[in-house]
Short mmCIF file of C-alpha atoms in Angstrom, two decimals:
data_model
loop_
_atom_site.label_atom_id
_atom_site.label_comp_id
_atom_site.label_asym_id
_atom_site.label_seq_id
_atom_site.Cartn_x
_atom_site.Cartn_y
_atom_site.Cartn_z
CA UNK A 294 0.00 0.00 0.00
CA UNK A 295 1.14 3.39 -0.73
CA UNK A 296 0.46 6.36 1.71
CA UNK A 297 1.38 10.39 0.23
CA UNK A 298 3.05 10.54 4.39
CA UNK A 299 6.05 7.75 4.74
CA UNK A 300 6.60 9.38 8.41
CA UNK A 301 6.18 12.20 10.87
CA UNK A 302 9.62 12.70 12.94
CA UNK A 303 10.46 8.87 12.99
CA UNK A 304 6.68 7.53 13.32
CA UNK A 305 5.07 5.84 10.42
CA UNK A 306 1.98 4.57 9.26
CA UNK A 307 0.00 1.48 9.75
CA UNK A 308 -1.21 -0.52 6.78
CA UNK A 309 -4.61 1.79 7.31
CA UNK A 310 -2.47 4.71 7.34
CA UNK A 311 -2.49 5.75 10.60
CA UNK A 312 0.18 7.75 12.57
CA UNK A 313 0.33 7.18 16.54
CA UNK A 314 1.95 10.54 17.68
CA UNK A 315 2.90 12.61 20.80
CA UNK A 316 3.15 16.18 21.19
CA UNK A 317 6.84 15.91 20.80
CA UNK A 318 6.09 14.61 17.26
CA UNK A 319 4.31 17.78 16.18
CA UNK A 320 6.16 20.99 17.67
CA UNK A 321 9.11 21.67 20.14
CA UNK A 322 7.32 20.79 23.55
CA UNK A 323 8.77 20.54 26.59
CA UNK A 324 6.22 19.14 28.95
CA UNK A 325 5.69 17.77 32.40
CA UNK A 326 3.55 15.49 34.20
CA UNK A 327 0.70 17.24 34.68
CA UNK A 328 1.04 20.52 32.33
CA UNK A 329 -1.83 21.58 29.80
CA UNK A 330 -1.49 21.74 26.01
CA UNK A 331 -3.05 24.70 24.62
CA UNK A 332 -2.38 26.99 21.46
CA UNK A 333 -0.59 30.70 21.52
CA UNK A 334 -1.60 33.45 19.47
CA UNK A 335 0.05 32.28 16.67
CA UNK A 336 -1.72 28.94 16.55
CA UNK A 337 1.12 27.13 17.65
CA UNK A 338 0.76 23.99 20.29
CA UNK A 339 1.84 25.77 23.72
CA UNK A 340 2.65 24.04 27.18
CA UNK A 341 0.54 26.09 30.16
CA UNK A 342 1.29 25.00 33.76
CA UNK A 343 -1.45 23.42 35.80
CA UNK A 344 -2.35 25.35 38.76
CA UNK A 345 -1.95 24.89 42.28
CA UNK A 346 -4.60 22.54 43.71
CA UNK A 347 -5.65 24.36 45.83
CA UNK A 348 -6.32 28.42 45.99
CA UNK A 349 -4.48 29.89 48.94
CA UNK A 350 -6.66 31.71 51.45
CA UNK A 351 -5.62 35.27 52.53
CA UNK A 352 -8.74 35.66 54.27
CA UNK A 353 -11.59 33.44 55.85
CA UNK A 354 -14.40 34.37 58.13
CA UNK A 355 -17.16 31.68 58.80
CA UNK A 356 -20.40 32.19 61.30
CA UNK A 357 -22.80 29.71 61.59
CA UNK A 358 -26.29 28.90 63.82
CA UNK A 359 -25.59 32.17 65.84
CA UNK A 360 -28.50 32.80 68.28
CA UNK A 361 -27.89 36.99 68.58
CA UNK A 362 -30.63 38.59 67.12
CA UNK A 363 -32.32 42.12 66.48
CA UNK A 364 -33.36 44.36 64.25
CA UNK A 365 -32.87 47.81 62.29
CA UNK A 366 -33.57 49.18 58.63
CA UNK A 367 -31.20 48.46 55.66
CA UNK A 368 -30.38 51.45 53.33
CA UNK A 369 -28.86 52.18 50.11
CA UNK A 370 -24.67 52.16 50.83
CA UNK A 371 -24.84 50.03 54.19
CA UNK A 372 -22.24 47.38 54.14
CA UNK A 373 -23.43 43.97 55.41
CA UNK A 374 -21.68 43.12 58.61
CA UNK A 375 -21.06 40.41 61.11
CA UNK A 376 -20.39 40.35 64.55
CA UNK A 377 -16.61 39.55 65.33
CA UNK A 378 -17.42 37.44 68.49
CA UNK A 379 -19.29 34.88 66.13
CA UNK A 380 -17.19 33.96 63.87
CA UNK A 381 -14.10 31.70 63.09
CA UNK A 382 -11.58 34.09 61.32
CA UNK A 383 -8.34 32.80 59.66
CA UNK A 384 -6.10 35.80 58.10
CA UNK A 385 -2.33 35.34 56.27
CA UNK A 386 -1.74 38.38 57.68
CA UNK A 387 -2.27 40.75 54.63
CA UNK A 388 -5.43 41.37 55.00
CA UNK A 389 -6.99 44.18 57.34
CA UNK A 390 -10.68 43.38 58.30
CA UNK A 391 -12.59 46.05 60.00
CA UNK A 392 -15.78 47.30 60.97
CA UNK A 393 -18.68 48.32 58.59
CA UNK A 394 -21.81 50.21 60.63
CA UNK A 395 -20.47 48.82 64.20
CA UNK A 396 -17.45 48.74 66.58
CA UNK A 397 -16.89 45.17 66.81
CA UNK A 398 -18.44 43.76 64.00
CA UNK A 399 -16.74 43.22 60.20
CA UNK A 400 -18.09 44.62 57.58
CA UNK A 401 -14.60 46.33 55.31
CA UNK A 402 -11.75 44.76 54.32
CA UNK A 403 -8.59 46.16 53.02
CA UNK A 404 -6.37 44.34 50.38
CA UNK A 405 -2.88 44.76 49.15
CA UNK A 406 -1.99 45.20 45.39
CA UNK A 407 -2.23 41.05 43.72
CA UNK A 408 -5.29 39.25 41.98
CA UNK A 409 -7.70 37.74 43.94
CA UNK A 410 -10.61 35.43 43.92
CA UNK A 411 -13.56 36.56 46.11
CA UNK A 412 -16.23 33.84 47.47
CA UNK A 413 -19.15 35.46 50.08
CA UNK A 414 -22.24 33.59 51.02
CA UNK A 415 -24.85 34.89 53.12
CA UNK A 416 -28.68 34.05 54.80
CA UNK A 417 -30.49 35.66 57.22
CA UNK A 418 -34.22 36.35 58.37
CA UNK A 419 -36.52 39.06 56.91
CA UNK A 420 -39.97 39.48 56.59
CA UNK A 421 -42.18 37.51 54.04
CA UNK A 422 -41.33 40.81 51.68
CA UNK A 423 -38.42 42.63 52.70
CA UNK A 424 -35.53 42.27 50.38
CA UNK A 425 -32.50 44.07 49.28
CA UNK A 426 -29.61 43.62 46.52
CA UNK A 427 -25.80 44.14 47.03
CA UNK A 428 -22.68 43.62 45.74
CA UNK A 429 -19.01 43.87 46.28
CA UNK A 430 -17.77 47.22 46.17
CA UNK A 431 -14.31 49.42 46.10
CA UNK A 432 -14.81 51.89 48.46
CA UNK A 433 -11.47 53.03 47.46
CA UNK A 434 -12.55 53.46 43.73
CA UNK A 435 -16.22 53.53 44.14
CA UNK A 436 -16.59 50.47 41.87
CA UNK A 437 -19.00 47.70 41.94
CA UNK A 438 -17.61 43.96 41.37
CA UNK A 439 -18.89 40.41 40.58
CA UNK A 440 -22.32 40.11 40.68
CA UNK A 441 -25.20 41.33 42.49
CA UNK A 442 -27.29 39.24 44.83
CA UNK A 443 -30.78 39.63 46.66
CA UNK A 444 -30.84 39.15 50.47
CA UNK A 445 -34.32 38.52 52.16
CA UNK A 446 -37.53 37.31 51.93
CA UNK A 447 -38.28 35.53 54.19
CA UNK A 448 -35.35 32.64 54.84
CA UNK A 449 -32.85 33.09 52.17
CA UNK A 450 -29.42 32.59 51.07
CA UNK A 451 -26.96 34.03 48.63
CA UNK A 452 -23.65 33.80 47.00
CA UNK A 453 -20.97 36.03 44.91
CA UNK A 454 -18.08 36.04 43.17
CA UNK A 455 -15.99 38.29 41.81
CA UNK A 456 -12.13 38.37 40.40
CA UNK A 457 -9.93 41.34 41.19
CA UNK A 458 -6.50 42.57 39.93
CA UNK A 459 -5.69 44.89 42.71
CA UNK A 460 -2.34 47.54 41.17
CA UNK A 461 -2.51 48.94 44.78
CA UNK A 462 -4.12 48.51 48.48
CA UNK A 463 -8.19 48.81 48.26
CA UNK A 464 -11.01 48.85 50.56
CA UNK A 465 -13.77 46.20 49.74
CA UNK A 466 -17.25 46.08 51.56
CA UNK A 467 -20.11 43.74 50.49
CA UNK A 468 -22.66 47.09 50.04
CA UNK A 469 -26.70 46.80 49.45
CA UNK A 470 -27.02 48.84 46.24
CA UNK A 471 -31.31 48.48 46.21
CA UNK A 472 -34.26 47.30 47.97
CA UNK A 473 -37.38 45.75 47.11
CA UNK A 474 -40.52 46.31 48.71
CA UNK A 475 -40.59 46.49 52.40
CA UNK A 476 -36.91 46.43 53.40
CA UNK A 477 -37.63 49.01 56.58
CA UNK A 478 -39.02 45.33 58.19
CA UNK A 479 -35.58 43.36 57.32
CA UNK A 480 -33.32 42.73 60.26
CA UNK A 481 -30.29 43.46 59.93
CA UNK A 482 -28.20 41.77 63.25
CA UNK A 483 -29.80 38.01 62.37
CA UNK A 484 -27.20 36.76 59.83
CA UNK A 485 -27.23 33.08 61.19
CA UNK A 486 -24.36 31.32 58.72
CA UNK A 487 -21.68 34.04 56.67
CA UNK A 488 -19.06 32.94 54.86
CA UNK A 489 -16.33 35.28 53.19
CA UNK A 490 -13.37 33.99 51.60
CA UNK A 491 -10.60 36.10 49.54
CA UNK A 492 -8.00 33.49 47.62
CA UNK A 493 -5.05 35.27 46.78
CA UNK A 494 -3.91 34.15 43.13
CA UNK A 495 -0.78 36.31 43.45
#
């Protein structure tokens, strides 16, 4: 049988005409156990390094089945806070938590120039109707980031994300941008499970 390929670097067909090849065969590679092949801008095979399993954690603050309680009005530019005492706070050290509305309670925190991932989940207790929205915001810049979430109604829960690339230090709070019918009823002390994470990617 005759094939118009006799070989690609020293591999050669089968009698169906088939080449088994590596990506050593095809362009100058240098890979390792565990890197991705992807394509540059020229269309060229490219070797990208996996990531690091796991995200490192430059800030964590978790509260859960708290039993404080109480209540006030939400408004337009409150950040959403939690009471120190409550929760389990780990912090690499580079990142400056302090208070939103209250002394003793968390509601800004302060990051150093790098990228980070940001991961917040909260719940709480409103009335059947009392709702708001917020999102993360740079008090610094007075720019919104990641997505924006409702709070309320009743029992509810929320989550967002966002991705920053910081050129400088920042101030972050998690701020209510709107509300939906009657958030003068929500309370604002009965956040019974937060969870903020910031994951430093450099």
């Amino acid at each position: 049988m005759t094939h118009l390929m006799k070989s690609i670097n020293t591999n050669t067909p089968n009698r169906a005409g088939d080449i088994t090849l590596n990506t050593s065969d095809i362009d100058t590679l240098s890979p390792s156990s565990g890197d991705l092949l992807g394509v540059d801008a020229s269309g060229d095979f490219a070797i990208t390094q996996k990531g690091a399993a796991t995200l490192p954690i430059a800030f964590s603050a978790d509260l859960r089945n708290t039993s404080w309680s109480g209540t006030a009005n939400y408004s337009v530019g409150d950040p959403l806070d939690y009471r120190n005492a409550s929760a389990t706070v780990y912090n690499d050290g580079t990142v400056t938590a302090s208070k939103g509305l209250y002394n003793n309670w968390t509601g800004t925190w302060q990051l150093g120039a790098g990228e980070y991932i940001v991961h917040a989940r909260w719940s709480s207790r409103s009335n059947a109707s009392g709702r708001i929205l917020f999102r993360l915001y740079n008090t610094t810049d007075a720019t919104y980031h990641g997505n924006t979430t409702r709070l309320g109604k009743g029992r509810a829960s929320c989550t967002i994300h966002a991705y920053l690339n910081l050129s400088g230090t920042k101030s972050f709070q998690f701020r209510v941008t709107d509300y939906i019918h009657q958030v003068q009823y929500m309370t604002r002390y009965y956040l019974p499970a937060v969870h903020v994470k910031f994951y430093r990617l450099s």
